[in-house]
PDB file of C-alpha atoms in Angstrom:
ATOM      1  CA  UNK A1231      -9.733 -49.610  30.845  1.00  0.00           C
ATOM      2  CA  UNK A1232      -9.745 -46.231  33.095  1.00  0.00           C
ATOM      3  CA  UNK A1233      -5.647 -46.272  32.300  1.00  0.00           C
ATOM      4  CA  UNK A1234      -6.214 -46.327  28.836  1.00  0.00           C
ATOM      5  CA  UNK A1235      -8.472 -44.034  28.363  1.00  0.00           C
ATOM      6  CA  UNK A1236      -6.549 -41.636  30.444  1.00  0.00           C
ATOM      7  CA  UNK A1237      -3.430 -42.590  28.633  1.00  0.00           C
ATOM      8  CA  UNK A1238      -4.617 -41.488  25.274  1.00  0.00           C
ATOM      9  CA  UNK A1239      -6.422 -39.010  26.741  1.00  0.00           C
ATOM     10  CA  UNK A1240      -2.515 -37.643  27.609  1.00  0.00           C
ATOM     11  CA  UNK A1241      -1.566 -38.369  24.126  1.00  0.00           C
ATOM     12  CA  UNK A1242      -4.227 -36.390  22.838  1.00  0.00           C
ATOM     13  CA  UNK A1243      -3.121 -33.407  24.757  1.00  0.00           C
ATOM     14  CA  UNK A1244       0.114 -33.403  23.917  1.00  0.00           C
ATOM     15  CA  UNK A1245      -0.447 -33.891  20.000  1.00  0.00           C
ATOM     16  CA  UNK A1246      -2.123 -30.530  20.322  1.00  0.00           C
ATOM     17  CA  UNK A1247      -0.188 -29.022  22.205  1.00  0.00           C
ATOM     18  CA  UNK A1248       2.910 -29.632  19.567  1.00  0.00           C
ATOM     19  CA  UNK A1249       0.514 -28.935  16.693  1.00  0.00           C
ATOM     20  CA  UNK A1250      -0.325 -25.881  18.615  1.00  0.00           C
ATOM     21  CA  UNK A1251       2.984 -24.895  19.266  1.00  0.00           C
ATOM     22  CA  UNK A1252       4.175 -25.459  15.722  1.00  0.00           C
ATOM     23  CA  UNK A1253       1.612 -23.459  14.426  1.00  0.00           C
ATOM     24  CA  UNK A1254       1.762 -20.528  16.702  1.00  0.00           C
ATOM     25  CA  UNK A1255       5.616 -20.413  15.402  1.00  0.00           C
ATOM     26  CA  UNK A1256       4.748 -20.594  11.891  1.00  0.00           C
ATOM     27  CA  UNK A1257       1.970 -17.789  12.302  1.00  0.00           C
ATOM     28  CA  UNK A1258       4.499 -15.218  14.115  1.00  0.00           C
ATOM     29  CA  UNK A1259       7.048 -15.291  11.371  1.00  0.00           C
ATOM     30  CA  UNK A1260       5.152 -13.117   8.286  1.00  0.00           C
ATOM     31  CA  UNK A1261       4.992 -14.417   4.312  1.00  0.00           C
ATOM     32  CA  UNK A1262       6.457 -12.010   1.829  1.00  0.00           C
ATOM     33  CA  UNK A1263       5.234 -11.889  -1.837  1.00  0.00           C
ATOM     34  CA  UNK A1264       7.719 -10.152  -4.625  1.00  0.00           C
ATOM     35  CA  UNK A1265       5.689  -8.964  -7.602  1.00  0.00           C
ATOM     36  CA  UNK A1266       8.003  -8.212 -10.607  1.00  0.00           C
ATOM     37  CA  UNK A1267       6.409  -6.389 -13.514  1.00  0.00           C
ATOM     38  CA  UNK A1268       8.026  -6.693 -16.782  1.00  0.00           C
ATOM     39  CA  UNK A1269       7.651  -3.416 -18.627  1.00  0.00           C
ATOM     40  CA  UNK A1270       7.996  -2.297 -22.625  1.00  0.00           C
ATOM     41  CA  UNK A1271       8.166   1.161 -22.317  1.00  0.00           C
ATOM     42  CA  UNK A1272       7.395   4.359 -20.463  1.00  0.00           C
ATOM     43  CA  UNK A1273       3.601   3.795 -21.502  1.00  0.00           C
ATOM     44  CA  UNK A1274       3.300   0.660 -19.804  1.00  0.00           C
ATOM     45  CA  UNK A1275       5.464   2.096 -16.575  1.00  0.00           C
ATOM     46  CA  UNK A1276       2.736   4.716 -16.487  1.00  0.00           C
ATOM     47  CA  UNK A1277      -0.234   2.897 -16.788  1.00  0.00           C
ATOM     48  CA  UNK A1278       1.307   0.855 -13.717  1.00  0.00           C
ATOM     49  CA  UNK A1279       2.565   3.633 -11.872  1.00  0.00           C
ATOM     50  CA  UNK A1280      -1.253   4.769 -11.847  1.00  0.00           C
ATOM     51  CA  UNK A1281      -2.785   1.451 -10.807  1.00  0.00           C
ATOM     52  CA  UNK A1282      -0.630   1.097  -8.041  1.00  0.00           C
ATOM     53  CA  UNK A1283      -1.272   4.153  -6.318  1.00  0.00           C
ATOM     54  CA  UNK A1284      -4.291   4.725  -7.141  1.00  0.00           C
ATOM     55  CA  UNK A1285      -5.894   1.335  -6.613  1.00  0.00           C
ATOM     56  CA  UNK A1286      -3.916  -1.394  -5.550  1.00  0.00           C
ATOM     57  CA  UNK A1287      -2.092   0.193  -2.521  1.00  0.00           C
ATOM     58  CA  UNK A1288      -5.286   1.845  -1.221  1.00  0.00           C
ATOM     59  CA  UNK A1289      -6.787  -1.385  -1.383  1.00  0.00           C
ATOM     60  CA  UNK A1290      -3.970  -3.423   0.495  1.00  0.00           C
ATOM     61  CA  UNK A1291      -4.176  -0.806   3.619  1.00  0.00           C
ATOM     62  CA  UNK A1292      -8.167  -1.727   3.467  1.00  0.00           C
ATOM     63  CA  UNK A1293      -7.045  -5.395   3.101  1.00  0.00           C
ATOM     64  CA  UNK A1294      -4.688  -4.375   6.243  1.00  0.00           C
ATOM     65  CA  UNK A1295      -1.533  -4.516   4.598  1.00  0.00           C
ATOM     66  CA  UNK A1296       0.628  -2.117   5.362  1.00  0.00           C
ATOM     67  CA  UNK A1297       4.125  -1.312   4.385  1.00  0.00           C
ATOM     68  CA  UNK A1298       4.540  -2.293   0.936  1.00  0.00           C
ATOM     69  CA  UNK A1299       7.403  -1.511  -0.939  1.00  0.00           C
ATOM     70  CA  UNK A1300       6.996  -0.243  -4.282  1.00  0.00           C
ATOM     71  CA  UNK A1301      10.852   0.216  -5.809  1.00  0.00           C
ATOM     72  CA  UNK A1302      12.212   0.660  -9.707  1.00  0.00           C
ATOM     73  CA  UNK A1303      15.776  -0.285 -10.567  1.00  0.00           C
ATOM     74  CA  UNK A1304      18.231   2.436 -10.087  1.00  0.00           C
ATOM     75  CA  UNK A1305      19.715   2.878 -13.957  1.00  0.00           C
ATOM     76  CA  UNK A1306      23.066   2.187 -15.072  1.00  0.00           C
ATOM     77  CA  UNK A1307      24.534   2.250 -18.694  1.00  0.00           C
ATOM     78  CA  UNK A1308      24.537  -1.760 -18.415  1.00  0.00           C
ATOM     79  CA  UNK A1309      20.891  -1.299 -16.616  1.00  0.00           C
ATOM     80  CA  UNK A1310      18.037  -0.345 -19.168  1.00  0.00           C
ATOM     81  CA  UNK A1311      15.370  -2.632 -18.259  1.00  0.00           C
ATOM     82  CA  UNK A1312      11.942  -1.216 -17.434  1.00  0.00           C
ATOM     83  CA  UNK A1313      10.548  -3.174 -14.207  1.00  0.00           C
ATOM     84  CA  UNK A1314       8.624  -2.451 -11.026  1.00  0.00           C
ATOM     85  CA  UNK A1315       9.065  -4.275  -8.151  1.00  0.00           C
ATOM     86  CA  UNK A1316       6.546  -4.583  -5.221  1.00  0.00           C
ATOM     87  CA  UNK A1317       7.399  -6.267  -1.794  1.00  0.00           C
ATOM     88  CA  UNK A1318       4.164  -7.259  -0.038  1.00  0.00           C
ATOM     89  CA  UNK A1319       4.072  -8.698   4.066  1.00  0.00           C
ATOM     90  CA  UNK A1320       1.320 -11.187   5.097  1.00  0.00           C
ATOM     91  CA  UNK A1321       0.871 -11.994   8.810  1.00  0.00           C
ATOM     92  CA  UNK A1322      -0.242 -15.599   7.527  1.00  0.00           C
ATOM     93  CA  UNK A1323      -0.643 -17.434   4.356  1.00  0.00           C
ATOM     94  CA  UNK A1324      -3.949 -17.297   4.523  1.00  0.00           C
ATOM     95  CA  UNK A1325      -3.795 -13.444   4.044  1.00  0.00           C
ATOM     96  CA  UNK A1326      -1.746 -13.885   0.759  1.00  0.00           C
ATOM     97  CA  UNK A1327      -4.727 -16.751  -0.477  1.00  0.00           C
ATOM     98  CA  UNK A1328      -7.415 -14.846   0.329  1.00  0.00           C
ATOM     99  CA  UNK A1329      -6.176 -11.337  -0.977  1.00  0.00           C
ATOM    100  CA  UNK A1330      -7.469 -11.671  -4.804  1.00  0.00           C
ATOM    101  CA  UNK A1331     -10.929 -12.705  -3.647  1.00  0.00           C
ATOM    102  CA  UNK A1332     -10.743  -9.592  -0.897  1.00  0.00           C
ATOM    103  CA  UNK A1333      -9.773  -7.539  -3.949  1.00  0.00           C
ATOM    104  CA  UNK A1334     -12.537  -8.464  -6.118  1.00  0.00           C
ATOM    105  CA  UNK A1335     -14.877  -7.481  -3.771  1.00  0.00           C
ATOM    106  CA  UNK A1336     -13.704  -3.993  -3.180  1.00  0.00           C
ATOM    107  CA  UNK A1337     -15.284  -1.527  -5.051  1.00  0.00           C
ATOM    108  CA  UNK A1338     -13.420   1.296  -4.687  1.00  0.00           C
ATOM    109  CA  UNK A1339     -10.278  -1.217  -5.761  1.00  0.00           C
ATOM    110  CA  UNK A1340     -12.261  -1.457  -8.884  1.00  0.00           C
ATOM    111  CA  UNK A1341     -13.462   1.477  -9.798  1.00  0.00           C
ATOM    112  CA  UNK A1342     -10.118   3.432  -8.796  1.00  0.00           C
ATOM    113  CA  UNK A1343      -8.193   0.373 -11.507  1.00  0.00           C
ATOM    114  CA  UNK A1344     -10.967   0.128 -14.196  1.00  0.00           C
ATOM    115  CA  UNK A1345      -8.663   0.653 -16.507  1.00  0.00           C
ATOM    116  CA  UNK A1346      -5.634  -1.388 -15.655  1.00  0.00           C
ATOM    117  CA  UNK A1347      -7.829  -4.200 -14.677  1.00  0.00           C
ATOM    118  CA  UNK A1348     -10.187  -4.341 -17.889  1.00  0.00           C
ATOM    119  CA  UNK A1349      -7.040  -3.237 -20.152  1.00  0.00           C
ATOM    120  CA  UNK A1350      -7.675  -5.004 -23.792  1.00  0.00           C
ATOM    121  CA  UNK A1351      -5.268  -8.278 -25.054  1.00  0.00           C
ATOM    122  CA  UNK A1352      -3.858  -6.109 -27.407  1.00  0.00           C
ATOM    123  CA  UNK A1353      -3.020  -3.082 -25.015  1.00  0.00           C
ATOM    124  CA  UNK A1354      -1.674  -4.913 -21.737  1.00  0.00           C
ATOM    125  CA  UNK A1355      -0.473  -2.841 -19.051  1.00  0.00           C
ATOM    126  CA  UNK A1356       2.567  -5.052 -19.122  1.00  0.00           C
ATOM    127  CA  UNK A1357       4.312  -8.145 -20.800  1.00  0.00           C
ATOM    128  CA  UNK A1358       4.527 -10.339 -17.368  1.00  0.00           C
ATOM    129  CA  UNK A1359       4.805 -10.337 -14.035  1.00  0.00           C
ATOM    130  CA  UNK A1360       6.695 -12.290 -12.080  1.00  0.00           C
ATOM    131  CA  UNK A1361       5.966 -13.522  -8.474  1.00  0.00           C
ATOM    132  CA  UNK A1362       7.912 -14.968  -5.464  1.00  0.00           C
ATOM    133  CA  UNK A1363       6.876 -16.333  -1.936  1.00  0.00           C
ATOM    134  CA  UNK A1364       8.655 -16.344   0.925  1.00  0.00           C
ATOM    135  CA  UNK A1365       9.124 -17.193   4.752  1.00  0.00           C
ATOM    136  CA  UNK A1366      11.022 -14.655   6.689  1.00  0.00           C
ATOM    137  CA  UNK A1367      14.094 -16.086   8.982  1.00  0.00           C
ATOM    138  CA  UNK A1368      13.880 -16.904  12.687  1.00  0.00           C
ATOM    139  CA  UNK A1369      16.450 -14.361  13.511  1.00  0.00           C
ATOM    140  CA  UNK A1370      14.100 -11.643  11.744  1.00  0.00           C
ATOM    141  CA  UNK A1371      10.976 -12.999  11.451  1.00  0.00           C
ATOM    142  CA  UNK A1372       8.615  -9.663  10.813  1.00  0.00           C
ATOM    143  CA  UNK A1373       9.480  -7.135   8.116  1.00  0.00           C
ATOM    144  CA  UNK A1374      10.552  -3.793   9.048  1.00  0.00           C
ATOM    145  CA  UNK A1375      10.327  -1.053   6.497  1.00  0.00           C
ATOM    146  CA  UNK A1376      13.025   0.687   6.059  1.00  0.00           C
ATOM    147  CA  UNK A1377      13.413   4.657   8.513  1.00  0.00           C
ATOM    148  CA  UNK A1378      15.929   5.701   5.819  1.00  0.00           C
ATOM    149  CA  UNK A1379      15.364   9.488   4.765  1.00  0.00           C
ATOM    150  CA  UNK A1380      16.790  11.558   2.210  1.00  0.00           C
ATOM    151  CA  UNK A1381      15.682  11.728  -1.380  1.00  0.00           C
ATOM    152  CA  UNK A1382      14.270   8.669  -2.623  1.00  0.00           C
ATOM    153  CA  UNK A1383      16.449   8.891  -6.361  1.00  0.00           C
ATOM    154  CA  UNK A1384      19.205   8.536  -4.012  1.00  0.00           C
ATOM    155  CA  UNK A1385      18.509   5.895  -1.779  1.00  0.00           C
ATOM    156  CA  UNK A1386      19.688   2.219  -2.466  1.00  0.00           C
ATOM    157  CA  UNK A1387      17.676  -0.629  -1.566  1.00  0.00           C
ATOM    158  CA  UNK A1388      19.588  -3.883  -2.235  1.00  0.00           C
ATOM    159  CA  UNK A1389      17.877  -6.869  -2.869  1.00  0.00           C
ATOM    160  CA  UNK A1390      19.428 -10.334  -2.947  1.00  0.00           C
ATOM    161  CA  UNK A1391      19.258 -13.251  -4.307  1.00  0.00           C
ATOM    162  CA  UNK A1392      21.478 -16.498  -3.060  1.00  0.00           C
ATOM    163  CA  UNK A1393      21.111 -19.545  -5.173  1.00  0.00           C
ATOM    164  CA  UNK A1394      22.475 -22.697  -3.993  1.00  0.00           C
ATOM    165  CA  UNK A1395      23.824 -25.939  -5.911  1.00  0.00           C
ATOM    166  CA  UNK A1396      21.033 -28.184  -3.813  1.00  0.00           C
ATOM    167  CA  UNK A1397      18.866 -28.337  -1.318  1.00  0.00           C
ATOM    168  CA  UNK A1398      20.953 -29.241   1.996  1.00  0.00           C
ATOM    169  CA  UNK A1399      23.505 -26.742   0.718  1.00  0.00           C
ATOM    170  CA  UNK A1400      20.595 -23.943   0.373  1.00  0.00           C
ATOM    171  CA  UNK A1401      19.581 -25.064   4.014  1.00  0.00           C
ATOM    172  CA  UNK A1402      23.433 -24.457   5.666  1.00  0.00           C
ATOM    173  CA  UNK A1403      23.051 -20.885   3.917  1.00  0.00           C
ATOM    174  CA  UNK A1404      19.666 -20.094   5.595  1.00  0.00           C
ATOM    175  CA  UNK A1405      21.618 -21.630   8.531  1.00  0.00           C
ATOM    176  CA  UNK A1406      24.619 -19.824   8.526  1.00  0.00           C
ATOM    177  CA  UNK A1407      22.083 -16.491   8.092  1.00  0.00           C
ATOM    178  CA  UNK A1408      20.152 -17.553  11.580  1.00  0.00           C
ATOM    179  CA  UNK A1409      22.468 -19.690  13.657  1.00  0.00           C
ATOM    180  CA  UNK A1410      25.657 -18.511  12.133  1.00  0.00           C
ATOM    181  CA  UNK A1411      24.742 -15.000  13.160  1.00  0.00           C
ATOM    182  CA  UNK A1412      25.161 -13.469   9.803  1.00  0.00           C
ATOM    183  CA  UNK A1413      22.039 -11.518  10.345  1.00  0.00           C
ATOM    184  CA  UNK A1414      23.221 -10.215  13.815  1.00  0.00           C
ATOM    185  CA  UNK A1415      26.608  -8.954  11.981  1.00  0.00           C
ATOM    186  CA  UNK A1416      24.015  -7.047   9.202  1.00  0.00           C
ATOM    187  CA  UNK A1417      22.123  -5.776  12.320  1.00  0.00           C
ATOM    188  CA  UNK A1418      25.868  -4.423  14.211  1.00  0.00           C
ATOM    189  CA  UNK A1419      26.982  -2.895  10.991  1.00  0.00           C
ATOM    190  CA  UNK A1420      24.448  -0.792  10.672  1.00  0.00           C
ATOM    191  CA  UNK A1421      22.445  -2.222   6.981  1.00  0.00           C
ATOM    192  CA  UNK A1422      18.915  -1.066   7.717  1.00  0.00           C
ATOM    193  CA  UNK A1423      17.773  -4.923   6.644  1.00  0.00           C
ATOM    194  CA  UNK A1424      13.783  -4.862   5.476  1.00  0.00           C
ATOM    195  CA  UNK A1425      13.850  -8.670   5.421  1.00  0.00           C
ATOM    196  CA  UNK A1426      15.438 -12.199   5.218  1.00  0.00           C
ATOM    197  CA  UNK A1427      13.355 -14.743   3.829  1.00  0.00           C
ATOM    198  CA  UNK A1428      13.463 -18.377   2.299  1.00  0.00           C
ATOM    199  CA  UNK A1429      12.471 -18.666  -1.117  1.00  0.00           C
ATOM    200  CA  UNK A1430       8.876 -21.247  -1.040  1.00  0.00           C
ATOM    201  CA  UNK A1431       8.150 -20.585  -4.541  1.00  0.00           C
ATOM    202  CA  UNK A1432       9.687 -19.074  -7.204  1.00  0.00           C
ATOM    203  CA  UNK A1433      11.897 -19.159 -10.431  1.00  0.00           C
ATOM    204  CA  UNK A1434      15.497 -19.760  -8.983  1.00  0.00           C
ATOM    205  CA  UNK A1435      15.351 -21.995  -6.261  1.00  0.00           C
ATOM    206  CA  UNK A1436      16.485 -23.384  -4.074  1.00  0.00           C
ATOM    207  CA  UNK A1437      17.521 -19.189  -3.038  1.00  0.00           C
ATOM    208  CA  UNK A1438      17.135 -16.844  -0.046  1.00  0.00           C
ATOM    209  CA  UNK A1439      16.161 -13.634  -0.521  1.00  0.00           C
ATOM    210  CA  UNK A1440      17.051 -10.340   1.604  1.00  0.00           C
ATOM    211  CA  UNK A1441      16.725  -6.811   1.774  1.00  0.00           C
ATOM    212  CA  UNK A1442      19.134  -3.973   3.102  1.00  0.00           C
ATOM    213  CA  UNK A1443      18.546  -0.143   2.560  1.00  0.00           C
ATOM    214  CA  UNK A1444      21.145   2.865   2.326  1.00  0.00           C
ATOM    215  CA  UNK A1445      20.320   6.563   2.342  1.00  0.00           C
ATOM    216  CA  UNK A1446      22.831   6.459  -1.001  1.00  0.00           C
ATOM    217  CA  UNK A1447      25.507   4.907  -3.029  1.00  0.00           C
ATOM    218  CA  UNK A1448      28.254   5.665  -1.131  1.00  0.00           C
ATOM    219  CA  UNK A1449      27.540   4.685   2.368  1.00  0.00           C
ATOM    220  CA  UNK A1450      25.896   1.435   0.490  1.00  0.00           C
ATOM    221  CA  UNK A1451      29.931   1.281  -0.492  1.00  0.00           C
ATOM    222  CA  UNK A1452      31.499   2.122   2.581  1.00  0.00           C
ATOM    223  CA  UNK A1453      28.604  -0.709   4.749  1.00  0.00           C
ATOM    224  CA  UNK A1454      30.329  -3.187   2.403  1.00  0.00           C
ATOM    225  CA  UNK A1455      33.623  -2.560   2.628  1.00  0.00           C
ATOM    226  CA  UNK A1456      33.266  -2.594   6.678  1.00  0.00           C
ATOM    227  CA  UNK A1457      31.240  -6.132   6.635  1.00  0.00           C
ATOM    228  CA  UNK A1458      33.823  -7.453   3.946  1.00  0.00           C
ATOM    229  CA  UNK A1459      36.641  -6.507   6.752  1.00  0.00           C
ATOM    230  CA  UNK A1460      34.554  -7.671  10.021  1.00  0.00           C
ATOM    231  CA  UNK A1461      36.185 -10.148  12.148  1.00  0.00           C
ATOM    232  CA  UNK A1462      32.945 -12.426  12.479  1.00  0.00           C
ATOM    233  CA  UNK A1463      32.519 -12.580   8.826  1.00  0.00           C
ATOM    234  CA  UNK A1464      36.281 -13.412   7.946  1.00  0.00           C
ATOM    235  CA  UNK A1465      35.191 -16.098  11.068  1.00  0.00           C
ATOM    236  CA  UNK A1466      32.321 -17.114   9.285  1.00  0.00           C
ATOM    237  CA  UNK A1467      33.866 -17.524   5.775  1.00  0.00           C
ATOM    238  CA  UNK A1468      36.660 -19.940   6.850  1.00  0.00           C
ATOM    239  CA  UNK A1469      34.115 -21.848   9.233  1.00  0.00           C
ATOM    240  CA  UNK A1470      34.635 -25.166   7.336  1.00  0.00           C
ATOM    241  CA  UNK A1471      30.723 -26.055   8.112  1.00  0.00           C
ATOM    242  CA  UNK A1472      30.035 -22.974   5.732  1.00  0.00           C
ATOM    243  CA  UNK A1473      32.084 -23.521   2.181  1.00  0.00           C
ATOM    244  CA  UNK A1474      30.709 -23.310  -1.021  1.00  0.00           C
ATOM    245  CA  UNK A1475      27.144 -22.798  -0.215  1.00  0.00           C
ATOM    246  CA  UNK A1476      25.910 -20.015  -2.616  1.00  0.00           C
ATOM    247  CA  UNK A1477      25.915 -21.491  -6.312  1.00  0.00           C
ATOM    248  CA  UNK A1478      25.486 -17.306  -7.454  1.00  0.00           C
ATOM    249  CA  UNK A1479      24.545 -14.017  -6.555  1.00  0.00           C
ATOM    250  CA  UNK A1480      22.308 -11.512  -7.785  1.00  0.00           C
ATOM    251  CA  UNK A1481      22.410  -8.378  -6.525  1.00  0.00           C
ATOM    252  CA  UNK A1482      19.863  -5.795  -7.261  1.00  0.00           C
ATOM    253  CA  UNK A1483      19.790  -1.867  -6.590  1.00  0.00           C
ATOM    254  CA  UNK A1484      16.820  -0.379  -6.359  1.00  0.00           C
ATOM    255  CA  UNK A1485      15.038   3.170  -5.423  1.00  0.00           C
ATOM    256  CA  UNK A1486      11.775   3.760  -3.970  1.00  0.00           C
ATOM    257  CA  UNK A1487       9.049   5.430  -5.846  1.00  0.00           C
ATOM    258  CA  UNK A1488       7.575   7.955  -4.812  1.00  0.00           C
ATOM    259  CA  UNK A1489       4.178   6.486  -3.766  1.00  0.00           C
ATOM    260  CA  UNK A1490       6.078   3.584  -1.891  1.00  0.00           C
ATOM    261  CA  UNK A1491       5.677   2.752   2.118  1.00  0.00           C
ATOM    262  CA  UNK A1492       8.975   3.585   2.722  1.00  0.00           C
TER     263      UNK A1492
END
């Protein structure tokens, strides 16, 4: 009886000790959100604009979140859209399930976005908003906002997308990013990376999602050309255990605003 009670005993311990170990993993890499807003025209950017600097980034540094990105799509004559895009880090999920109630309760949140936040059905501050969670990568597993300088008009912060056909493909593309040591060649060449995350939830999974910053359009140029030449990447692309694992690509240039972290 003594043996068995000592035996489970054991079992017990190490049942927690695994649970505790997974979960002390999970809690050390950070959740990102991506808030898109869909935009009309300059009214709507405006109206935005305001709430976000005014009230909603106060509030997240209150909320102790700091370093959010706040970027707008550098224009193009193919490029007209009106959008805002906000990159938000959470040290847990719990952070990013308990931030609307943390919100609601901030006064100076609503006082400062009275207007945004009580706008009338028939004068919304914008036609949607789009959001996206995510789980950063191993190989980077906290967010680190970008130390580029230089005007912000000219900066280039490249957000991308990597769709894949299903989900074991999508999984030897996060591997090749960790494992592979794709990130590690981003990190040697020099490409300022914000984040790499998996996609948990969002419109075009299953995707991975990263973020590298330039100080402008040219050396954004010249860091591609240099990766597209690299001798681990040519490795990496005729590595047989990596073919045909991104379905499509979107690739996104962006600028900071001027009210953004970095």
């Amino acid at each position: 009886m003594k043996n068995s009670i000592q035996s489970s005993f054991i079992t017990f311990i190490l049942i927690l000790a695994v649970a505790l170990s997974a979960n002390a993993q999970n809690q050390e890499k950070q959740f990102y959100q991506l808030k898109t807003y869909f935009l009309k025209d300059g009214n709507q950017e405006k109206v935005v604009d305001t709430y976000l600097k005014n009230a909603y980034l106060p509030a997240l540094k209150r909320a102790g979140i700091e370093n959010v990105g706040v970027f707008k799509l550098i224009p193009t004559e193919e490029i007209t859209d009106l959008k805002i895009y906000i990159l938000l880090p959470f040290s847990s999920i719990e952070q990013f399930l308990t931030l609307d109630d943390m919100l609601a309760q901030d006064k100076s949140y609503l006082s400062a976005g009275d207007s945004y936040i009580h706008a009338k059905h028939d004068n919304a501050p914008y036609e949607r908003i789009n959001s996206t969670l995510m789980k950063a990568f191993p190989e980077m597993p906290m967010m680190e906002a970008s130390k580029i300088e230089g005007p912000r008009k000219e900066r280039v912060y490249e957000l991308r997308s990597y769709e894949s056909a299903t989900e074991a493909i999508y999984q030897n593309k996060v591997d090749m990013f960790n494992a592979g040591g794709e990130v590690t060649l981003f990190d040697s060449l020099g490409f300022n990376a914000v984040f790499y995350a998996e996609v948990l939830s969002g419109d075009r999974m299953p995707n991975l999602m990263y973020m590298t910053t330039f100080a402008n359009k040219e050396s954004r140029d010249a860091h591609w050309k240099a990766f597209g030449t690299a001798e681990k990447w040519l490795e990496l692309k005729a590595n047989p255990n990596y073919q045909n694992n991104v379905s499509k690509a979107d690739i996104i240039l962006l600028y900071p605003t001027e009210y953004s972290d970095y």
